XYZ file of C-alpha atoms in Angstrom:
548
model
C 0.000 0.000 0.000
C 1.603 3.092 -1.042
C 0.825 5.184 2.841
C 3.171 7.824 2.916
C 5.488 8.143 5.973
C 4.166 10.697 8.584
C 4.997 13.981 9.089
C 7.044 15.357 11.469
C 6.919 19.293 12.877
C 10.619 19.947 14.156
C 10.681 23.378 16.803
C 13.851 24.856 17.804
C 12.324 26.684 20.671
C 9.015 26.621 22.922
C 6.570 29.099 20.907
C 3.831 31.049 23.308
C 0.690 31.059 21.710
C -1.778 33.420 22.184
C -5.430 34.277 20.506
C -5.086 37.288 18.512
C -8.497 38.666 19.301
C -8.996 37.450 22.913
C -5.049 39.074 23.814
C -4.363 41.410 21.861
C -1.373 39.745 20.683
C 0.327 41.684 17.528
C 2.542 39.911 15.430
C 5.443 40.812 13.085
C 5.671 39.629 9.578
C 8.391 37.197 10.711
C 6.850 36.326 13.244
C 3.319 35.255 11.261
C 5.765 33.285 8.879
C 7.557 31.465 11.160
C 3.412 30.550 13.270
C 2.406 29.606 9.552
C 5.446 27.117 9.191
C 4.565 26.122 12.737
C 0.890 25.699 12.311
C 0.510 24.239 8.776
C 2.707 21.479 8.104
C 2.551 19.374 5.016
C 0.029 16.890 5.958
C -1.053 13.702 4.300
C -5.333 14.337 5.125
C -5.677 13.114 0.938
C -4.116 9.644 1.620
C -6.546 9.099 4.744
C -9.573 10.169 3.816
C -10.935 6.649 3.667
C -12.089 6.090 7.453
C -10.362 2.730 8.228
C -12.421 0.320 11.174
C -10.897 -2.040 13.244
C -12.930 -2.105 16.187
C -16.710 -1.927 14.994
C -18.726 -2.968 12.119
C -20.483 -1.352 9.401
C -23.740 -2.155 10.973
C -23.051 0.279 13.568
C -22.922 3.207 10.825
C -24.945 2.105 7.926
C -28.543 0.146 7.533
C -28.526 -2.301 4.598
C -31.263 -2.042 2.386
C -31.079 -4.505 -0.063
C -28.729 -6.480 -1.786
C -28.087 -4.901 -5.212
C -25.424 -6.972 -6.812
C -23.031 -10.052 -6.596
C -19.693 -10.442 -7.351
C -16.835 -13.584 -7.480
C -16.032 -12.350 -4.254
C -18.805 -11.120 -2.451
C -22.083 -9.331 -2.309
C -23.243 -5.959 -2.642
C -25.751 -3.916 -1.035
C -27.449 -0.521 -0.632
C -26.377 1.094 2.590
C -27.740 4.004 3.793
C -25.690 6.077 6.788
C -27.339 5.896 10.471
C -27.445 9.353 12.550
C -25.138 8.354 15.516
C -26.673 8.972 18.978
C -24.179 11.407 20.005
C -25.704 13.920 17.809
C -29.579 13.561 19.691
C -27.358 13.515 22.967
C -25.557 16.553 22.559
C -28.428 18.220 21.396
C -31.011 16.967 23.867
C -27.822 18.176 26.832
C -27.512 21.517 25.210
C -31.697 22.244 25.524
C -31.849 22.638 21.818
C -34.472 20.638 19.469
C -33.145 16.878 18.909
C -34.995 16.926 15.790
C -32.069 17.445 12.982
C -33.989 19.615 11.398
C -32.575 22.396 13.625
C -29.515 22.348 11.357
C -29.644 25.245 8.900
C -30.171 23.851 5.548
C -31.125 26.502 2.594
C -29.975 23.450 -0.001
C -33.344 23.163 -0.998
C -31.916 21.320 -3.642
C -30.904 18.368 -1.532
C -34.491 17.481 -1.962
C -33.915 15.874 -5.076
C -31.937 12.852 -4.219
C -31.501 10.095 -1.660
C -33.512 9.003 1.029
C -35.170 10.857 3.415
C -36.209 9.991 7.210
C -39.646 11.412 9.029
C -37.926 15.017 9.806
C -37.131 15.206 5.759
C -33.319 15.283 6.563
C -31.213 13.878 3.992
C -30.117 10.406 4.184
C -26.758 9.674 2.100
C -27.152 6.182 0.257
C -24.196 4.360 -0.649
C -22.911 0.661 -2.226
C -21.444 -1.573 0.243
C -19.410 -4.613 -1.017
C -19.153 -7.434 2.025
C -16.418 -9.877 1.498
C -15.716 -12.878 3.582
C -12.182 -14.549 4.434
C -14.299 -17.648 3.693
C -14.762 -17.165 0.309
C -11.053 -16.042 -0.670
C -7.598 -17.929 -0.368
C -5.677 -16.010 2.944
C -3.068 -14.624 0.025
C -5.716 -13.513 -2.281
C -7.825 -11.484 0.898
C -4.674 -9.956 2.225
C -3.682 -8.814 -1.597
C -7.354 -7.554 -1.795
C -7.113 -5.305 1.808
C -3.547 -4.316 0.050
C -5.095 -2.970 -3.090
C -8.159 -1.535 -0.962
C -5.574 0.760 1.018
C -3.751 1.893 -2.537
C -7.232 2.654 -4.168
C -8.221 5.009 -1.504
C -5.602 6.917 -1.999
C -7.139 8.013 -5.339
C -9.166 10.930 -6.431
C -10.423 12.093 -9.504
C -13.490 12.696 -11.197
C -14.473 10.225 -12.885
C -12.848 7.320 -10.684
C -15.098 5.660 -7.867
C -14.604 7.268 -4.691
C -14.404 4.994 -1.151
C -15.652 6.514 1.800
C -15.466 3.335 4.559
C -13.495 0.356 5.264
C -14.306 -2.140 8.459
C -12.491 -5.085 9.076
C -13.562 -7.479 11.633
C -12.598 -10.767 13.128
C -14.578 -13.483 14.100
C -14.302 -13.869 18.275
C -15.409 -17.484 18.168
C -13.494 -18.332 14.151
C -11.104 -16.130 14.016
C -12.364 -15.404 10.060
C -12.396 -11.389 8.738
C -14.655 -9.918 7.400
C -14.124 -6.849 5.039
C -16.763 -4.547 4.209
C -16.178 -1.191 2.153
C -18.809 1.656 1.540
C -18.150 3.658 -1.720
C -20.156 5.590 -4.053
C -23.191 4.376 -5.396
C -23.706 4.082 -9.217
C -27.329 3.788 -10.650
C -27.240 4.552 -14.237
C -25.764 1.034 -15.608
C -22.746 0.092 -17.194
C -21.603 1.300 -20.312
C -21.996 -2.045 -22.037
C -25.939 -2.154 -21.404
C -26.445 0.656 -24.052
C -23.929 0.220 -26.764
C -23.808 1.590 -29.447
C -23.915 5.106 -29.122
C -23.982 8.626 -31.266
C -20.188 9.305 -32.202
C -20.702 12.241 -30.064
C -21.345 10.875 -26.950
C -18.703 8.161 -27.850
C -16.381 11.037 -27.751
C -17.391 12.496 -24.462
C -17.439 8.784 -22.471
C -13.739 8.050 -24.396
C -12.500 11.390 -23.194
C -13.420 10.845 -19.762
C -11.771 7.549 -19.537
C -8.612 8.226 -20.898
C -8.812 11.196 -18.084
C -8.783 8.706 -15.422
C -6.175 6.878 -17.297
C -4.458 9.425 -17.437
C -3.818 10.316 -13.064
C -3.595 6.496 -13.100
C -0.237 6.342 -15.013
C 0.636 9.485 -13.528
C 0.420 7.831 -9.875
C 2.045 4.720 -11.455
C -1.014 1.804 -11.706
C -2.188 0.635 -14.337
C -5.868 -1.330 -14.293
C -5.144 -4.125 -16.852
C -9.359 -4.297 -16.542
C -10.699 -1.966 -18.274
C -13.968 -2.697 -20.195
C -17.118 -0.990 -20.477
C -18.556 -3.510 -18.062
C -16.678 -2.024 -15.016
C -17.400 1.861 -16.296
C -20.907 3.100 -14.604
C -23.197 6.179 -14.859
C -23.696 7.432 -11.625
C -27.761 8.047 -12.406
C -30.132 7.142 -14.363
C -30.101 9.975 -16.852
C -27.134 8.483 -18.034
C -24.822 11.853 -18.306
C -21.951 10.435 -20.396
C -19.959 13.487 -17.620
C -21.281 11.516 -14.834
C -19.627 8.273 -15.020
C -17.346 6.348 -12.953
C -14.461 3.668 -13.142
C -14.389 0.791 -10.710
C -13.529 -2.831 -10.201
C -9.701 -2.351 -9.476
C -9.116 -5.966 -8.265
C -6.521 -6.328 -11.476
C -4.811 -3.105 -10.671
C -0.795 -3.237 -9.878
C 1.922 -0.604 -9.698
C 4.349 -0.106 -12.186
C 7.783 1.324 -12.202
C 8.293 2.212 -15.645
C 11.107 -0.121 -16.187
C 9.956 -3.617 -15.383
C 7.138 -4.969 -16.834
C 4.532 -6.783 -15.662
C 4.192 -10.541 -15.412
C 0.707 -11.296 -15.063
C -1.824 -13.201 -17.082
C -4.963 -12.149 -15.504
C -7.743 -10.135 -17.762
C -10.546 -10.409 -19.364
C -9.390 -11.507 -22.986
C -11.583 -10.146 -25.229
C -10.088 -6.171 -24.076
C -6.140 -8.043 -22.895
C -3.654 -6.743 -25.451
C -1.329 -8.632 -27.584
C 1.775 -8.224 -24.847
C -0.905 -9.236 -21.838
C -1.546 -12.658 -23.310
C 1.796 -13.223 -23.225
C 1.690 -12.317 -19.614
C 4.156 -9.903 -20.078
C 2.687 -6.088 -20.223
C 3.329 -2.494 -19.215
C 0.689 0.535 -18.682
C 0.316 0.728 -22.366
C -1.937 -2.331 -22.168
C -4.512 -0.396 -20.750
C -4.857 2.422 -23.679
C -5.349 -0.919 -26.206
C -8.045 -2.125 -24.001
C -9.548 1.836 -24.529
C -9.319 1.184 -28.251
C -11.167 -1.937 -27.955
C -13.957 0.177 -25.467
C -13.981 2.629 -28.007
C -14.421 0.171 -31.110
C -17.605 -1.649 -28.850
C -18.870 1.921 -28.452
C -19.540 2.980 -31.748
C -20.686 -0.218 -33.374
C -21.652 -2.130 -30.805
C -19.582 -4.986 -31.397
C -16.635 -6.001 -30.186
C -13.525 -6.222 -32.947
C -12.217 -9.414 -31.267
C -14.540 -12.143 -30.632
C -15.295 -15.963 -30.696
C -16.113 -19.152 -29.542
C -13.917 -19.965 -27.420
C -11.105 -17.788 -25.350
C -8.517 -19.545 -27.481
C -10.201 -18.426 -30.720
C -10.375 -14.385 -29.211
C -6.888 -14.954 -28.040
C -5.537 -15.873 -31.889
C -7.522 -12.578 -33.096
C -6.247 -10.237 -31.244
C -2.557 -11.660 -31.417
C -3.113 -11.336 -35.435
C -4.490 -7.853 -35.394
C -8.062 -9.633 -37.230
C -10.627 -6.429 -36.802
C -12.452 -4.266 -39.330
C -14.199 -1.282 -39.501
C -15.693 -1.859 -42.845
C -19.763 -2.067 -43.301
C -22.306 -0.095 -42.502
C -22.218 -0.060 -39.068
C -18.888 2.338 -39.912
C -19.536 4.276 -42.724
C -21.465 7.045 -40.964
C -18.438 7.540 -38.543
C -16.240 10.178 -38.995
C -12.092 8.944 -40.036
C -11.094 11.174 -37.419
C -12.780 8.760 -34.602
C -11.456 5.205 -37.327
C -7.960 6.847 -36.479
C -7.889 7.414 -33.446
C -9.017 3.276 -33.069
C -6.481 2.696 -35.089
C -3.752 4.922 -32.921
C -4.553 2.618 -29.542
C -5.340 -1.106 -31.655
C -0.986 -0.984 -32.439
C 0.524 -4.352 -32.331
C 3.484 -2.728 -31.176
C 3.019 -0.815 -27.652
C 5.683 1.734 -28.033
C 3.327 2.564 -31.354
C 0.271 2.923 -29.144
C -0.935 6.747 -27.763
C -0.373 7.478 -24.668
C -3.359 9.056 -22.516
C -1.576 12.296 -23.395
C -1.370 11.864 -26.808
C -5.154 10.569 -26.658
C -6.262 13.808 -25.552
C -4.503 15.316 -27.992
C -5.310 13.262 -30.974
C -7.645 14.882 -33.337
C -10.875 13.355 -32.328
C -10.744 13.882 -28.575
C -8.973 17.172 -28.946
C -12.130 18.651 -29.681
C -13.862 17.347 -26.484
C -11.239 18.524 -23.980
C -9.656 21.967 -25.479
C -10.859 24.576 -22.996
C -12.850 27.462 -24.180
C -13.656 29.960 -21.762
C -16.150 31.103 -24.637
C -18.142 28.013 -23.970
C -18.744 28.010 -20.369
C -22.252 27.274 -18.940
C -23.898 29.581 -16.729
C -22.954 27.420 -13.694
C -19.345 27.427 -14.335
C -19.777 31.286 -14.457
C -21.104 31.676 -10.878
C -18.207 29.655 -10.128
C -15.852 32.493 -11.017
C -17.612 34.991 -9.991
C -17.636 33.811 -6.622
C -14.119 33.264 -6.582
C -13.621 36.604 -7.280
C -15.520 37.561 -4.258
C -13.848 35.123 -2.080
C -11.839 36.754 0.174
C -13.385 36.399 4.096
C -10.513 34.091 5.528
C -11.089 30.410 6.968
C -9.973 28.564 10.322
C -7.596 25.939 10.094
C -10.253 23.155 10.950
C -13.082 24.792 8.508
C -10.922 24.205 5.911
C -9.982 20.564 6.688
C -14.307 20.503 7.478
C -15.061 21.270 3.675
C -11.996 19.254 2.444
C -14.319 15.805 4.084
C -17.311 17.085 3.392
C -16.476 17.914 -0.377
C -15.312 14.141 0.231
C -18.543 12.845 0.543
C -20.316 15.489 -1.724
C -22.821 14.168 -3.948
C -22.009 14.058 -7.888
C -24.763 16.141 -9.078
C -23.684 19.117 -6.707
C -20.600 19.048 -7.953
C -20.878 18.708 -11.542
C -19.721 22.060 -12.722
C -16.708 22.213 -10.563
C -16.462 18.987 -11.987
C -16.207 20.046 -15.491
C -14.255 23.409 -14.865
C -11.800 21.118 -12.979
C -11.131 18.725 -15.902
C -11.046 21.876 -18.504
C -7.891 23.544 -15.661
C -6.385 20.022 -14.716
C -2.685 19.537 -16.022
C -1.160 16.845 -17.590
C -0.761 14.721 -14.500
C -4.251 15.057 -13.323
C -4.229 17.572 -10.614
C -4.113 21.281 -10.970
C -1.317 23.811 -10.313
C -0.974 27.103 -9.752
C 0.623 27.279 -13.410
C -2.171 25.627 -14.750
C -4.675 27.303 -13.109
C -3.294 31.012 -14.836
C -2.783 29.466 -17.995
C -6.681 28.405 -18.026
C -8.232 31.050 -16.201
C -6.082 34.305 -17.464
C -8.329 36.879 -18.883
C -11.022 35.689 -16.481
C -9.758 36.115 -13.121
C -6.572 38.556 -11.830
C -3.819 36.976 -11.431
C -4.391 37.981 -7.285
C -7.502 36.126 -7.719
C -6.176 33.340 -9.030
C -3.695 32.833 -6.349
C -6.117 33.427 -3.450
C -8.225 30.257 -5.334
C -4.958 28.105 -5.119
C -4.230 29.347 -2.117
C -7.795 28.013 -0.181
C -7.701 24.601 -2.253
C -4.247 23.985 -1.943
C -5.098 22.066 1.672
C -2.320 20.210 1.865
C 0.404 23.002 1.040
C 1.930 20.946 -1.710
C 1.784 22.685 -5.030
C -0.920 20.659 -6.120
C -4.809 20.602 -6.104
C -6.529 17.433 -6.423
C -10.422 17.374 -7.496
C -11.970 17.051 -3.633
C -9.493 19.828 -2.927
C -10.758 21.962 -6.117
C -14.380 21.526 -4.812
C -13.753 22.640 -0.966
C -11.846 25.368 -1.929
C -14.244 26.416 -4.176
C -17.091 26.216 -1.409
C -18.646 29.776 -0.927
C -17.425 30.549 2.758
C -21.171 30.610 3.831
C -22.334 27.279 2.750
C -25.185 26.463 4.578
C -24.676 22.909 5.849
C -27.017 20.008 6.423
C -26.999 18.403 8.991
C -25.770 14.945 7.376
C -22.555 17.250 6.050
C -21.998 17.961 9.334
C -22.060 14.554 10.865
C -20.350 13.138 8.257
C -17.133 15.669 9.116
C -17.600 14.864 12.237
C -17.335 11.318 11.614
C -14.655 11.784 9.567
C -12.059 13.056 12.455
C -13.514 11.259 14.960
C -11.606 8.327 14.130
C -12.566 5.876 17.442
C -15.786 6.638 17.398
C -15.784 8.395 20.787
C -18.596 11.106 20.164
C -15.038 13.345 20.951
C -12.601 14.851 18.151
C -9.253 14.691 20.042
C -5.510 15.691 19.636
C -4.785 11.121 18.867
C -7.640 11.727 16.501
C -6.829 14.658 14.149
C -2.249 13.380 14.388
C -4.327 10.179 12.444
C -6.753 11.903 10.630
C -3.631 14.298 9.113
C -0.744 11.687 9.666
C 0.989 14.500 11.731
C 2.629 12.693 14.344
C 3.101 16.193 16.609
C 2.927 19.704 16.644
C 1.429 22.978 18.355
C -0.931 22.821 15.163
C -2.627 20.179 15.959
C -3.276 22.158 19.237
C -4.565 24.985 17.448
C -7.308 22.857 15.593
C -8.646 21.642 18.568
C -8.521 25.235 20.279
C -10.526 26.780 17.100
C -13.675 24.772 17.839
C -13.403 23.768 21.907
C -15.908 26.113 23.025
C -15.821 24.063 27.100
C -11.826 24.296 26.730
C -11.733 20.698 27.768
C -9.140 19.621 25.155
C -11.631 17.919 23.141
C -14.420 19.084 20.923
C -17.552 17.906 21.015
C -19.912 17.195 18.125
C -22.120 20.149 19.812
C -18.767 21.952 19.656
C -18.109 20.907 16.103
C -21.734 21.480 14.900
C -21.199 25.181 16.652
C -18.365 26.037 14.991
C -19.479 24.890 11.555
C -22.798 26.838 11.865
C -20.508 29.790 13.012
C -22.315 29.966 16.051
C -21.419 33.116 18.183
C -19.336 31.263 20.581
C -15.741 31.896 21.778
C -12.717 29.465 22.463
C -11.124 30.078 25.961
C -7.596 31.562 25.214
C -4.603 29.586 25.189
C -2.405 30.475 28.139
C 1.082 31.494 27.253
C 3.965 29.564 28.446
């Protein structure tokens, strides 16, 4: 699993803190520099934000709903998250409504999806895949927790997010159980609706070879890609809106060895993977054969038997002659042509893809074009200026986490029109897209709030919390769902142990600040009344720190 090593805060002396507004400190500009290098370290909240569980089960979080699915390895279900009791508790100590609807909620538009319980607060539904030790060999469920922990570490648009891991063992067997909770997809698979217009064949191609794309660039290649394991997340079938999963063939690559494997499905497996001998460039063949299935609805390498697929593909026998191809353009036959090379140093690479002359017109960015949506966007950037706490930040970064696709779908596309080569977004890349539409001071205050983990680079859950409007009004399941994020033992508490895990920081006076932003009792802890306080912006003070 590729978790990176944890951060460590070094101090050469003891620093006095002291609240700004409460004492009257003043600082110099030295000073403030040397608190911000104090008080934001480089931490790793990206590569955690998949809530690991060791000591509960899912049960206690989510009700299953039905069973929606079944795979080689396990079943899956509808889950829908559970209100925890701490949040009726605090409220019923504090003398304030239990009901949730007492959280502010203007989102009228929440009303349009998911489930809802008797006070018509949202209820976030989600897929939850079960897998027993029983049903796998001990080497092949180990390798599957392995490739769990690299997956989360993922995020992109249009590659399935996980939210929840629990892994339990059996008191009485000894056997685990692993259960993960990740996004739920609706709309059907690709293959269920093949063929379609060139046009939205061009769209669903781009977006693939986009998550391709950060895949190489973070070194793993798939090696199962088919339009079988590519969903729409709804039912109205946005080719946008769609979502890569099924990463149980996925391995890491260095770039110099290849990879000896001779797992696949065959019919999409290139020429070099049948030989069980492949690099990353076996995955942009398998697009070409997605794209070819696509358009005509067939598939250019089929047969009987495996063996009789196998021999096609290894002698290049496909056609795009008849009229199932004559009304599609030679721009879309070449680009087929570009990923279907014998030869994988011949192949495109998700780079070249995007630049190839059929795609190219799906993902050049013209401002010119924007919706109406993506507008507000900017405009509100330009007006977003009001400074955030240190934990309000990391609050939006997990609840942009969990946001739902449809709220999110023109940051979504502005994202992918900024987005660099590797994926992710940089402040270079952001003025290159956005100059003549923001000031370049603009721009940089728009880096500055997404860039969350002070690295340089934005990644799409980052985009969208940074591009939050400072006054979101939350719901009340945004807010428990931050909660539950940080709250990492389940303790109804957010605590110093929780947030050093949460952020992989193993110690540092910033990791006392969070906790002093939002611990209204000044009991070294925050509550979830706390933590629902400070969210809401509640007028409510933090005691002062005492000096040293």
């Amino acid at each position: 699993a590729a978790a990176a090593a944890a951060t460590t805060t070094a101090t050469t002396a003891p620093i006095h803190l002291c609240n700004s507004v409460s004492m009257g400190c003043q600082l110099s500009k030295q000073q403030q520099q040397q608190r911000h290098r104090q008080y934001h370290p480089k931490h790793h909240l990206s590569e955690n934000l998949v809530v690991q569980h060791h000591h509960h089960s899912v049960h206690d979080d989510y009700d299953i709903i039905k069973q929606i699915g079944k795979g080689s390895i396990g079943m899956i279900y509808l889950a829908q998250s559970k209100q925890p009791q701490y949040t009726t508790i605090s409220s019923e100590r504090s003398g304030e409504e239990s009901s949730p609807q007492h959280f502010k909620n203007n989102d009228t538009s929440q009303k349009s999806a998911g489930a809802y319980n008797k006070n018509n607060n949202v209820m976030s539904q989600y897929a939850m895949k079960e897998i027993d030790s029983e049903t796998l060999e001990r080497g092949a469920f180990d390798s599957l927790k392995k490739e769990i922990a690299l997956l989360t570490t993922l995020d992109h648009p249009f590659i399935i997010k996980f939210f929840d891991s629990y892994t339990i063992t059996g008191v009485e067997d000894g056997k685990e159980k692993l259960s993960v909770v990740m996004e739920l997809c609706t709309g059907g698979s690709l293959d269920e609706y093949v063929p379609y217009s060139e046009d939205t064949a061009l769209i669903l191609v781009a977006n693939i070879v986009q998550a391709i794309l950060y895949l190489h660039h973070h070194n793993i290649v798939h090696h199962d890609l088919k339009n079988e394991n590519v969903m729409f997340v709804d039912k109205t079938r946005d080719p946008n809106n769609i979502r890569l999963l099924d990463f149980g063939l996925a391995k890491r690559f260095d770039g110099v060895h290849r990879i000896l494997d001779r797992n696949g499905t065959i019919y999409t497996l290139s020429p070099e993977a049948i030989r069980g001998e492949y690099s990353e460039k076996a995955d942009m063949w398998s697009i070409g054969v997605m794209c070819f299935h696509l358009l005509s609805g067939d598939r250019p390498f089929w047969g009987e038997t495996s063996h009789d697929v196998g021999v096609k593909v290894l002698n290049m026998d496909y056609s795009m002659e008849g009229p199932k191809w004559d009304s599609i353009s030679k721009e879309a036959k070449s680009f087929i042509r570009g990923l279907l090379q014998f030869d994988p140093a011949l192949r495109y690479t998700p780079f070249e893809a995007l630049h190839s002359p059929w795609l190219k017109q799906q993902t050049e960015f013209n401002v010119e074009n924007m919706s109406k949506s993506e507008r507000v966007i900017l405009e509100k950037a330009k007006e977003a200026h009001a400074p955030m706490k240190e934990l309000q930040k990391l609050s939006l970064y997990a609840i942009a986490h969990k946001a739902r696709s449809e709220d999110v779908a023109s940051l979504r596309k502005l994202y992918l029109a900024i987005e660099g080569e590797d994926g992710e977004i940089s402040l270079p890349d952001m003025q290159r897209a956005l100059k003549g539409q923001l000031t370049p001071e603009q721009i940089k205050e728009w880096f500055k709030r997404s860039d969350f983990e002070y690295s340089g680079k934005i990644n799409f859950t980052q985009f969208v919390a940074g591009s939050y409007d400072a006054q979101k009004k939350l719901s009340s399941q945004e807010i428990i769902d931050a909660f539950r994020f940080f709250d990492r033992d389940d303790s109804g508490f957010i605590t110093a142990d929780n947030l050093r895990e949460a952020l992989k920081i193993e110690k540092g006076e910033y990791i006392d600040e969070l906790i002093h932003e939002a611990d209204f009792d000044g009991d070294g802890q925050i509550s979830f009344r706390d933590f629902r306080n400070f969210l809401l912006k509640k007028e409510l003070t933090p005691k002062p720190v005492e000096a040293e």
